XYZ file of C-alpha atoms in Angstrom:
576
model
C 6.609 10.550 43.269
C 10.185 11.807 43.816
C 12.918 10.487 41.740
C 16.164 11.221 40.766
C 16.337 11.290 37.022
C 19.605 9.626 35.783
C 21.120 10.670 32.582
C 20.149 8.673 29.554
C 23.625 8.083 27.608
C 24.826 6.756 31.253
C 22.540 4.394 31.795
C 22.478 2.622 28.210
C 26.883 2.342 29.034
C 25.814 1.298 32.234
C 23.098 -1.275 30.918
C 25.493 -2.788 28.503
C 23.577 -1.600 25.483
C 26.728 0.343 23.911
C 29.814 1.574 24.158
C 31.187 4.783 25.687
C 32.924 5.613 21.986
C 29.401 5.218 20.833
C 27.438 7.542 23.107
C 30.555 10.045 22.779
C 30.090 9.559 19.101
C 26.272 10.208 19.087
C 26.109 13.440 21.809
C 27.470 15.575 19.050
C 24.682 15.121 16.454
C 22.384 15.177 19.441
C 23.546 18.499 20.358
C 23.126 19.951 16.384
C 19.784 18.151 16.032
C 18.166 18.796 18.975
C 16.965 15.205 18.799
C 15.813 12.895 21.879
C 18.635 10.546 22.711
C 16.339 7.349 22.415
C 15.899 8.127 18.964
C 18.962 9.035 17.815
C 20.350 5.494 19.596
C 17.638 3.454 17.446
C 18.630 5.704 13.912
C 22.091 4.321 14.367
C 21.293 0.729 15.096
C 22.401 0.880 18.622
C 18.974 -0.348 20.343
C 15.855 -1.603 19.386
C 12.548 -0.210 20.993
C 12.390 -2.431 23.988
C 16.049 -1.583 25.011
C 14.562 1.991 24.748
C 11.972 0.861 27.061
C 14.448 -0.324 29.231
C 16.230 2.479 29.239
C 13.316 5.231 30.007
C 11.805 2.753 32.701
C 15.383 2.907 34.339
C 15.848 6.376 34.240
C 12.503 6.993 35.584
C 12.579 4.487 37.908
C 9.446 2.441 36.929
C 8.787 -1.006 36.011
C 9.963 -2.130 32.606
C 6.925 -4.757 30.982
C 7.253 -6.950 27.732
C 3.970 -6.658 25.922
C 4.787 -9.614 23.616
C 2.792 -12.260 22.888
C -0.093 -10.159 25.547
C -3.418 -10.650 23.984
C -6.133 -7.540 23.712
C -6.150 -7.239 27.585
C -9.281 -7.837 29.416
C -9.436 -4.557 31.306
C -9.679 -2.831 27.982
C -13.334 -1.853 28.565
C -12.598 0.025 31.271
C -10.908 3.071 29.625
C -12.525 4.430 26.033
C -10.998 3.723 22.726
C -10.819 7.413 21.830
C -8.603 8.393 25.011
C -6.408 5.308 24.837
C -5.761 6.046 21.408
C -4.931 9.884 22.563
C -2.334 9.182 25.365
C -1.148 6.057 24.007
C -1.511 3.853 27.056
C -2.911 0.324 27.327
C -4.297 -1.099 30.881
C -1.855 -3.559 31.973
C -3.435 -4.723 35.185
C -5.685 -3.857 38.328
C -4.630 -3.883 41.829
C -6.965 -3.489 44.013
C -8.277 0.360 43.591
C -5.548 1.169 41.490
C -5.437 0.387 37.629
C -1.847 -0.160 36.123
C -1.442 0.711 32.240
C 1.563 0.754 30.468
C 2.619 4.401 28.300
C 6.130 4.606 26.925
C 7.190 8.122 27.819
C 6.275 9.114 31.530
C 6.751 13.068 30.347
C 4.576 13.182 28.054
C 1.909 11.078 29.840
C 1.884 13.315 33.533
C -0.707 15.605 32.321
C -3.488 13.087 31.523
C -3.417 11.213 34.692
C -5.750 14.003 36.396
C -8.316 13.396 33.863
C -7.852 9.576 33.550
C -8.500 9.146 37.888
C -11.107 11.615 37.545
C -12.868 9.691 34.510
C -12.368 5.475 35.650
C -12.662 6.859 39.553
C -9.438 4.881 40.468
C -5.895 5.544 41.549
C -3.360 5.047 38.298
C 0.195 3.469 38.299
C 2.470 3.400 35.907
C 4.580 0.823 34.030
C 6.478 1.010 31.092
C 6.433 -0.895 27.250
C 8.120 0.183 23.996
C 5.755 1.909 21.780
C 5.762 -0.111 18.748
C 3.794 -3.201 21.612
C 1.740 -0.414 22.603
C 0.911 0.726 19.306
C 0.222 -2.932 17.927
C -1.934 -3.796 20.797
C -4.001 -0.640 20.229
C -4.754 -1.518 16.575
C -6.129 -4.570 17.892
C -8.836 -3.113 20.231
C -9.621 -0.826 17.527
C -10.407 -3.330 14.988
C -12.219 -6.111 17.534
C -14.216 -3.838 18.621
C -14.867 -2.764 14.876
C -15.677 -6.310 13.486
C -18.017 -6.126 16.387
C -19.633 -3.311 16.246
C -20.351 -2.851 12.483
C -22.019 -6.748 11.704
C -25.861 -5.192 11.976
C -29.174 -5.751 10.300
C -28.771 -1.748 8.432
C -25.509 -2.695 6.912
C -26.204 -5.956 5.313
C -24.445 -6.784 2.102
C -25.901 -7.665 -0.520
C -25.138 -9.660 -3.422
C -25.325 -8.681 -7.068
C -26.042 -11.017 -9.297
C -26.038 -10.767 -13.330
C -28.998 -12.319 -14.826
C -30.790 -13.255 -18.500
C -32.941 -10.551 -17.260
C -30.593 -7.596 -16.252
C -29.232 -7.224 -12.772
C -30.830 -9.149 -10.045
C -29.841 -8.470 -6.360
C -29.968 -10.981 -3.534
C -29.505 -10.452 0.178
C -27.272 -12.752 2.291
C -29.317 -15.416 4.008
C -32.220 -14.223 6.285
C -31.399 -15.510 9.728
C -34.654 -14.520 12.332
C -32.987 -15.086 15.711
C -29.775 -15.570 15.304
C -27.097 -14.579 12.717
C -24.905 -17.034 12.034
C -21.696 -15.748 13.081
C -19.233 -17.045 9.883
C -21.958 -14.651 7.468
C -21.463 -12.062 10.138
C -17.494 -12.463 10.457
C -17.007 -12.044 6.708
C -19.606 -9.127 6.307
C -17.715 -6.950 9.232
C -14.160 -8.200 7.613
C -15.307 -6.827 4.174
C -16.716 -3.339 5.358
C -14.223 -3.241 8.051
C -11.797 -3.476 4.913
C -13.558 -1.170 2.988
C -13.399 1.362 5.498
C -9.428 1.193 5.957
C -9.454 1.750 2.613
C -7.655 -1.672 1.910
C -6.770 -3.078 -1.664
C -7.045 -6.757 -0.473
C -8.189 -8.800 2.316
C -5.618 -11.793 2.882
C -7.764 -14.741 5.007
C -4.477 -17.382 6.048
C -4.389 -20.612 7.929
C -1.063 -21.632 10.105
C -0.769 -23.135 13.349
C -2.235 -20.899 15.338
C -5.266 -20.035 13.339
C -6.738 -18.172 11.175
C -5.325 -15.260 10.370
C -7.051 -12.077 8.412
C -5.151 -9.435 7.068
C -5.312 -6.032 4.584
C -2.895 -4.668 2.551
C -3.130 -0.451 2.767
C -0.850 1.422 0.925
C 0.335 -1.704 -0.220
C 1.814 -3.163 3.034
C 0.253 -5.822 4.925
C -1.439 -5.066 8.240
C -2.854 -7.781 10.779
C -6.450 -6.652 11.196
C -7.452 -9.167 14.368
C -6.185 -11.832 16.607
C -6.021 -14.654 15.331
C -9.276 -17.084 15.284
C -9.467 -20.563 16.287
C -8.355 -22.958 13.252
C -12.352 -24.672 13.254
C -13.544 -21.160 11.594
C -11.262 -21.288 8.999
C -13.309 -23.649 6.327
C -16.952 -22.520 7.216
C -15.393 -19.030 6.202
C -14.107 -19.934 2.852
C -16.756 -22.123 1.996
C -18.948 -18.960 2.871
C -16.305 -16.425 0.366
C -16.884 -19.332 -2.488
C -20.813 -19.195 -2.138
C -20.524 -15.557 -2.816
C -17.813 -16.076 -5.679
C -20.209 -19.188 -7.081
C -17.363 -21.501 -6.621
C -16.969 -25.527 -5.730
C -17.338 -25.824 -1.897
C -16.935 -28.849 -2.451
C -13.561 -28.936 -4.031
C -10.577 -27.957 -1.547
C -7.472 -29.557 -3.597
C -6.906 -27.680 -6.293
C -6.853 -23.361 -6.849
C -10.090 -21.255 -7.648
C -10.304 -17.978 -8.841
C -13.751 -16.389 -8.823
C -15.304 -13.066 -8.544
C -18.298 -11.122 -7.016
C -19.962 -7.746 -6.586
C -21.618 -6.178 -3.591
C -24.182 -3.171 -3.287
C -22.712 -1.304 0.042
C -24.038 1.967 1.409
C -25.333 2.469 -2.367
C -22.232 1.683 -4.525
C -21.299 -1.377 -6.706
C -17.660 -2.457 -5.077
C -16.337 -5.699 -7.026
C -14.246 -8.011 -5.748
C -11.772 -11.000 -7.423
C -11.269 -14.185 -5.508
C -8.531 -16.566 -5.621
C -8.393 -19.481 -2.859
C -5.639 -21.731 -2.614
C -5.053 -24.822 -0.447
C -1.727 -24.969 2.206
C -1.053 -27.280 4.203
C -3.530 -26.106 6.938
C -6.362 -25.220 4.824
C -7.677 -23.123 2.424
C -6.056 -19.672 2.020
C -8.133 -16.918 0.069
C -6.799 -13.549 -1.486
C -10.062 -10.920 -2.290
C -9.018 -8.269 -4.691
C -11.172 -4.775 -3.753
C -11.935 -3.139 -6.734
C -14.066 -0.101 -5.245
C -14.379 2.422 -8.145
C -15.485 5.464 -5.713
C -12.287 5.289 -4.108
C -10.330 5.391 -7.524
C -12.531 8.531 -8.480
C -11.821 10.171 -4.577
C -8.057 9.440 -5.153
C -8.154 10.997 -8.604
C -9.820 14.023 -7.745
C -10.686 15.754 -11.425
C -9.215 12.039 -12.659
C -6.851 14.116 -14.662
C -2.904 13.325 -14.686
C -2.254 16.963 -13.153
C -3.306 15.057 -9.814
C -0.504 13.024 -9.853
C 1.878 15.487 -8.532
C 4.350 14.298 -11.096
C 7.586 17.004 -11.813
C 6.385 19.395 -14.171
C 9.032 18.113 -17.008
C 7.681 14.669 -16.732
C 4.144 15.817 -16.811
C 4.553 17.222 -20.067
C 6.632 14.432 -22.059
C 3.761 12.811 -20.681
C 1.034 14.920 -22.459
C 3.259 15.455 -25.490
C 3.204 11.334 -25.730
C -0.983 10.943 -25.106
C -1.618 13.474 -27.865
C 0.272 11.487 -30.731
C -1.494 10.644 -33.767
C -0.463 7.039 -33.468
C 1.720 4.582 -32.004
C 1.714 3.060 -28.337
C 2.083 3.990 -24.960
C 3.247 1.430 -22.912
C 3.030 1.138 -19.591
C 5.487 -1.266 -17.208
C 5.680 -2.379 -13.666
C 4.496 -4.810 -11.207
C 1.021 -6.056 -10.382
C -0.494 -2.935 -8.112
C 1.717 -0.356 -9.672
C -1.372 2.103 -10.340
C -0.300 1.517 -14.179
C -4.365 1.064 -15.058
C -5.155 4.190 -12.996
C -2.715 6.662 -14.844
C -4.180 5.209 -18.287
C -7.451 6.107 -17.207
C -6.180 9.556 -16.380
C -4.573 9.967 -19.577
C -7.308 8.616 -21.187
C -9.484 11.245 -19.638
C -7.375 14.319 -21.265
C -7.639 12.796 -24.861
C -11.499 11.932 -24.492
C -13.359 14.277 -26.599
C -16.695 14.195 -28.988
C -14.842 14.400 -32.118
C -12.331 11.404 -31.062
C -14.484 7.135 -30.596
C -12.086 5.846 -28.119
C -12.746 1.615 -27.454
C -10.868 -0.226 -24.293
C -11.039 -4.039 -23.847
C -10.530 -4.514 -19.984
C -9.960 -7.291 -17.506
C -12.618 -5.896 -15.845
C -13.885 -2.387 -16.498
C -12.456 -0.745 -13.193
C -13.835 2.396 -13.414
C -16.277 3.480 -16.267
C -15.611 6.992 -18.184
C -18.176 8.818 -20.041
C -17.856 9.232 -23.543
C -15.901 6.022 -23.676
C -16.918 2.220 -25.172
C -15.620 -0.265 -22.443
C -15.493 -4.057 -23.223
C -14.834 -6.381 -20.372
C -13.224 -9.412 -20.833
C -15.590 -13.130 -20.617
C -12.527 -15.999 -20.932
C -15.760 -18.281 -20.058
C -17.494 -16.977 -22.978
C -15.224 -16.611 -25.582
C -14.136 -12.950 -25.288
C -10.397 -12.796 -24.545
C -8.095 -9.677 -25.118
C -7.368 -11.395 -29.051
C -10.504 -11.947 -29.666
C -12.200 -8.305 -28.611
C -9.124 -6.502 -30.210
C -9.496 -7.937 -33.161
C -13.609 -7.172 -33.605
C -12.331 -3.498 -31.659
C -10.251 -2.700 -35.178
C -13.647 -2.934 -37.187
C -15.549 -0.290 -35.089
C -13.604 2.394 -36.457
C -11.641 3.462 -33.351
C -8.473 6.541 -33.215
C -7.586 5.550 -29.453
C -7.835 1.910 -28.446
C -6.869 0.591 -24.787
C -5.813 -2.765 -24.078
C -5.531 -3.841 -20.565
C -2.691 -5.907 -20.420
C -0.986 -7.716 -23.016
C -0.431 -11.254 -21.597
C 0.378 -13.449 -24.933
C 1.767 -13.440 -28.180
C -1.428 -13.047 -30.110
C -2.723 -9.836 -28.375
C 0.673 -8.000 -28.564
C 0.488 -8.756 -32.624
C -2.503 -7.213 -33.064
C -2.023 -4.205 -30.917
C 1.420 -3.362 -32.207
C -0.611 -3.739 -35.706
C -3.203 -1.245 -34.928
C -0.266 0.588 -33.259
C 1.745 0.712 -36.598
C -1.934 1.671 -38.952
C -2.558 4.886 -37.625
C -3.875 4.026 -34.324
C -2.627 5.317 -30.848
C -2.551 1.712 -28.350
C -2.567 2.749 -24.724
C -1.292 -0.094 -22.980
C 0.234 -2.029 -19.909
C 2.536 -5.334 -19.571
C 4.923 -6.548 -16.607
C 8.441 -6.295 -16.559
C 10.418 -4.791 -13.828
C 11.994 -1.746 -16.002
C 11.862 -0.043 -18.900
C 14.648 -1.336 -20.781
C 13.452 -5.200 -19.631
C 10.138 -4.453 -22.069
C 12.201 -5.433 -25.178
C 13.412 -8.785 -23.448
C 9.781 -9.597 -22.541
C 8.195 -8.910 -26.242
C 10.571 -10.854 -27.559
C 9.426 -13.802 -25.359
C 6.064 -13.987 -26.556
C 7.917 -14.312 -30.351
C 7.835 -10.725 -31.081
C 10.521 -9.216 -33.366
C 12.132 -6.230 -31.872
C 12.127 -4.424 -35.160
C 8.349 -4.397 -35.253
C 8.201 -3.402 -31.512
C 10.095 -0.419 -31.151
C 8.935 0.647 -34.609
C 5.510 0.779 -32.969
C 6.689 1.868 -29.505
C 6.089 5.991 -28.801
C 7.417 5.719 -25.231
C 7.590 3.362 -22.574
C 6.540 4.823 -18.740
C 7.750 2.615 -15.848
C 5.452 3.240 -13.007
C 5.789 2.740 -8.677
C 3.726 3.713 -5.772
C 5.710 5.420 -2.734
C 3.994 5.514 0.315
C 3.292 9.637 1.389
C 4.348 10.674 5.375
C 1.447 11.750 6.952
C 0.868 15.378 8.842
C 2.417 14.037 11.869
C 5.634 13.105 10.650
C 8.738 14.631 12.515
C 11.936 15.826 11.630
C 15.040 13.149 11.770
C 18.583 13.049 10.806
C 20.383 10.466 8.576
C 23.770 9.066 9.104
C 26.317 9.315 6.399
C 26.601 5.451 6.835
C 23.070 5.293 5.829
C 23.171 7.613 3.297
C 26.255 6.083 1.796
C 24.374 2.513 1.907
C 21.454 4.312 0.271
C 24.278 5.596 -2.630
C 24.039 9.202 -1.926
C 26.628 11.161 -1.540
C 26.356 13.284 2.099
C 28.423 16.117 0.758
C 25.680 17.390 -1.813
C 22.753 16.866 0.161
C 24.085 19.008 3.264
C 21.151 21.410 4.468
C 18.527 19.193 3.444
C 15.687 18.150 5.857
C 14.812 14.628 6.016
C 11.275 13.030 8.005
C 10.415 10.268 9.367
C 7.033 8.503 10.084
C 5.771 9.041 13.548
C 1.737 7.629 13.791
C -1.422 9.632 14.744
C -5.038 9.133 14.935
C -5.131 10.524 11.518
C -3.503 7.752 9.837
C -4.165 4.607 12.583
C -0.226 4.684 13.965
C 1.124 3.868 10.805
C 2.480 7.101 9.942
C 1.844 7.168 6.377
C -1.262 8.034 4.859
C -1.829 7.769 0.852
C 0.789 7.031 -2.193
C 1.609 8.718 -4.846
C 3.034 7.717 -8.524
C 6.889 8.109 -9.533
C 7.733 7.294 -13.156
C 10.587 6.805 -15.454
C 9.342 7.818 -18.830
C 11.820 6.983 -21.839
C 11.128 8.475 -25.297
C 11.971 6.425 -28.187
C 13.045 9.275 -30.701
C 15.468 7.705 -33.636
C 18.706 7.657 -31.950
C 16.856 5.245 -29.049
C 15.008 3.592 -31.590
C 18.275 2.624 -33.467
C 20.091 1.850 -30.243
C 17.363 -0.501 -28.930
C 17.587 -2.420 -32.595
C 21.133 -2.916 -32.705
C 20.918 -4.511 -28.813
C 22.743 -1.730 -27.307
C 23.887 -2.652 -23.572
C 21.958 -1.183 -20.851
C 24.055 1.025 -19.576
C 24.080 2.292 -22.976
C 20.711 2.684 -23.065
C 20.717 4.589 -20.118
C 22.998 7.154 -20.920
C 21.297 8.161 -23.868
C 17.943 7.821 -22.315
C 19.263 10.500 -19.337
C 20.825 12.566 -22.234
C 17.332 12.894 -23.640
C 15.506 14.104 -20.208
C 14.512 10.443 -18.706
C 14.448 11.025 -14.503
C 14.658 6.907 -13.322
C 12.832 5.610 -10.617
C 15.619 6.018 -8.277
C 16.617 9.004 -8.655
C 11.994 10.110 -8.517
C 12.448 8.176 -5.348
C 14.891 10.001 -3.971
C 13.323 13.363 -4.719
C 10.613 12.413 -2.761
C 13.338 11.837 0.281
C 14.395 15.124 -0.445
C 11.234 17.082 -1.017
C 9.970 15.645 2.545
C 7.266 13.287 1.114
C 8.342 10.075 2.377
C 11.397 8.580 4.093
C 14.716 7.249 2.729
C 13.682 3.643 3.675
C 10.722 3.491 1.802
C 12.644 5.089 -1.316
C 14.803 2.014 -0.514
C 11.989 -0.395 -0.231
C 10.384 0.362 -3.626
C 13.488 1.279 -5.456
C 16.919 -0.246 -6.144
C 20.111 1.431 -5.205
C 21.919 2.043 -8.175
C 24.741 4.389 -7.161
C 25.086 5.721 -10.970
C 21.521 6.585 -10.629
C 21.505 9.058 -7.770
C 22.213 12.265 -7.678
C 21.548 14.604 -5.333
């Protein structure tokens, strides 16, 4: 087909989508980057990704198609997964002989329309959607056809059960014709899950259905279309038979828990439902100990890729005599993971090292683990307390989470003991503030306290990410300053196979470690201000999370929005 290409910075004056000052303001960088146009426009906020669609369809002179609110198209079958997924194309329609599909860049899409004709036997025409639709409606197919294709008899789940006897382990129910399609829905949605690597599977209700989603790298993703609103309570009623819960009881919140024997590991999983106004919601917790050994590697904190100055206050800490080590931040933080690395360097045959757990997430040789019972009796008090009369040097406590618990562990902190533990607060310097709500006496805390790590999870580009540039607007907003981070190359995420289209793939720890020496100590007694605090805390080596964040930016791990996401902008905290 013969065309005559217009030029791109034209036609998004001509189409209303900017200004002429701003495309004569943008061809400059273009020209020093070496950036596509399109991209450069959406970096600056000039267009979104269906204007760029506009755009490429008019300079090409194709057909322009919104993809939203289009369902997993019914021609779908005609084209396999694997190539879609290659070319990034969806099939849009059929007209007669010819099948339409919809790409977002015609260049990059000419050379595989020989092998697509030769491989469907059909004529192909071309229309053209943004790539984000495209992208969406491709993580559809692939997980349909996934929650279709892996319900079968040689991957049943099966239910472990704790018994008078030991462990007892029960299949689902036996079904000799037919499966019944709710215990075959929630089997594919939990290995489907499992596969994605996925840290929770969310199951919602709204108006227009059920809705079932996983949280990877600790973002949300939609895993299907949405099912009709009827399957919403045969499914919970199914995750509470699993969790031994009330099926019978839909008004008030349940929290329950289970464990499943899949492809020959115990994975456990914690349930909480809760009732909305259309239904029951549920939240499972995936607490799959193989993947927390395959993400620590030797399970030793030298995996964490932390700086190598923070990797050794951290050591120096772990290897004191007594005292605690507290760990801070947010529920999914990966606090409980870098205990259990540090944990891991001190464990040795000459040291008895007891932890009291809510539950046991991972098990370590060499190592007495106690999992909390609150139905029985055994809370974090209680064990602690009958902990201090086994004769341990290293105790951990999984969270403290009342007044009574952080007594006796900054005790046993204060008689010779070294307390590795975790409780939430959003900084470092908040920890005081929320001891001191549970009636503690800040004297008595930081007398105890050794150090105090504040812990994050950034999200990690994967191999495909690509080159970008940053405008000094953003990086301004972002409180850096443009003039000391000139030279610097900045990425952003782009999407492969590799890592499903999301472009990230993994996350990795930042920390803000603050060592209470005397001078600290002293200044947290006598209240000092924060800012105060800080100071003195940067005087003695402390890197905060904004300014770890940051480095990441800079070192070409992740981009400056997810710094932003995970981190506030403090502009006396960043330096290039």
């Amino acid at each position: 087909m013969k065309y005559e290409k217009k030029k791109f910075g034209v036609l998004a004056v001509e189409l209303g989508f900017m200004t002429a000052d701003d495309l004569n303001f943008i061809l400059p960088q273009q020209k020093i980057t070496s950036q596509r146009l399109g991209q450069l426009f959406i970096e600056e906020g000039l267009i979104d990704n269906e204007q760029l669609a506009q755009l490429i369809a008019a300079q090409y002179s194709y057909q322009y198609v919104d993809l939203k609110g289009i369902e997993v198209p019914e021609l779908i079958h005609m084209v396999p997964l694997e190539v879609m997924t290659k070319y990034q194309f969806i099939p849009y329609e059929k007209k007669g002989d010819t099948l339409v599909i919809a790409i977002s860049e015609p260049l990059d899409f000419f050379k595989a329309i020989d092998e697509l004709e030769v491989l469907i036997d059909m004529d192909i025409s071309i229309v053209i959607a943004s790539i984000n639709k495209i992208r969406e409606l491709l993580k559809k197919v692939e997980t349909s056809q996934s929650v279709l294709d892996t319900a079968s008899d040689d991957m049943r789940l099966l239910i472990v059960r704790q018994s008078d006897k030991g462990e007892e382990i029960l299949s689902f129910e036996r079904v000799s014709a037919v499966e019944s399609p709710i215990v075959k829905l929630v089997d594919s949605t939990i290995l489907d899950a499992i596969n994605k690597r996925a840290s929770d599977i969310h199951i919602e209700s709204s108006d227009s259905g059920m809705i079932i989603l996983y949280r990877i790298d600790g973002m949300l993703y939609q895993a299907t279309e949405p099912f009709d609103i009827s399957h919403q309570s045969p499914v919970i009623s199914r995750i509470k038979v699993m969790s031994e819960l009330d099926i019978s009881e839909k008004r008030i919140p349940q929290d329950g828990r289970f464990k499943l024997k899949v492809m020959d590991r115990y994975i456990d999983f914690r349930v909480s439902i809760l009732p909305t106004i259309f239904g029951e919601d549920a939240v499972i917790r995936i607490l799959d100990k193989n993947s927390l050994v395959a993400d620590a590697g030797e399970f030793r904190l030298d995996s964490m890729g932390l700086p190598v100055q923070e990797l050794e206050m951290m050591r120096r800490m772990i290897h004191a005599p007594y005292g605690m080590f507290l760990m801070t931040g947010p529920t999914g933080s990966g606090k409980t993971t870098t205990l259990y690395r540090a944990l891991s360097e001190v464990n040795s045959k000459d040291v008895k090292i007891i932890t009291i757990e809510d539950p046991v997430e991972y098990q370590i040789k060499g190592i007495v683990q106690i999992p909390v019972n609150v139905k029985k009796g055994l809370t974090f008090a209680k064990g602690l307390r009958s902990i201090l009369r086994h004769d341990p040097d290293k105790i951990l406590v999984g969270e403290i989470r009342d007044s009574e618990t952080a007594q006796i562990a900054l005790q046993s902190a204060l008689t010779g003991h070294l307390v590795f533990t975790t409780v939430h607060a959003n900084s470092s310097f908040e920890v005081v503030t929320r001891f001191m709500h549970m009636g503690i006496e800040p004297y008595n805390l930081i007398a105890a306290l050794n150090c105090i790590v504040a812990q994050r999870l950034i999200r990690t580009l994967c191999h495909c990410k690509t080159k970008t540039s940053i405008s000094e607007k953003e990086l301004v907003k972002s409180g850096i300053d443009p003039n000391l981070i000139k030279g610097r190359d900045f990425y952003r995420d782009n999407g492969c196979e590799d890592c499903k289209g999301i472009g990230f793939k993994g996350r990795k720890a930042i920390i803000e470690l603050v060592v209470l020496d005397d001078d600290m100590r002293e200044m947290f007694i006598k209240m000092a201000s924060v800012s105060v605090l800080k100071k003195k805390a940067a005087e003695s080596g402390t890197v905060f999370l904004r300014k770890a964040a940051i480095n990441e930016v800079l070192n070409g791990e992740t981009t400056l929005r997810e710094a932003n996401r995970i981190s506030f902008i403090e502009l006396s905290e960043v330096e290039a």
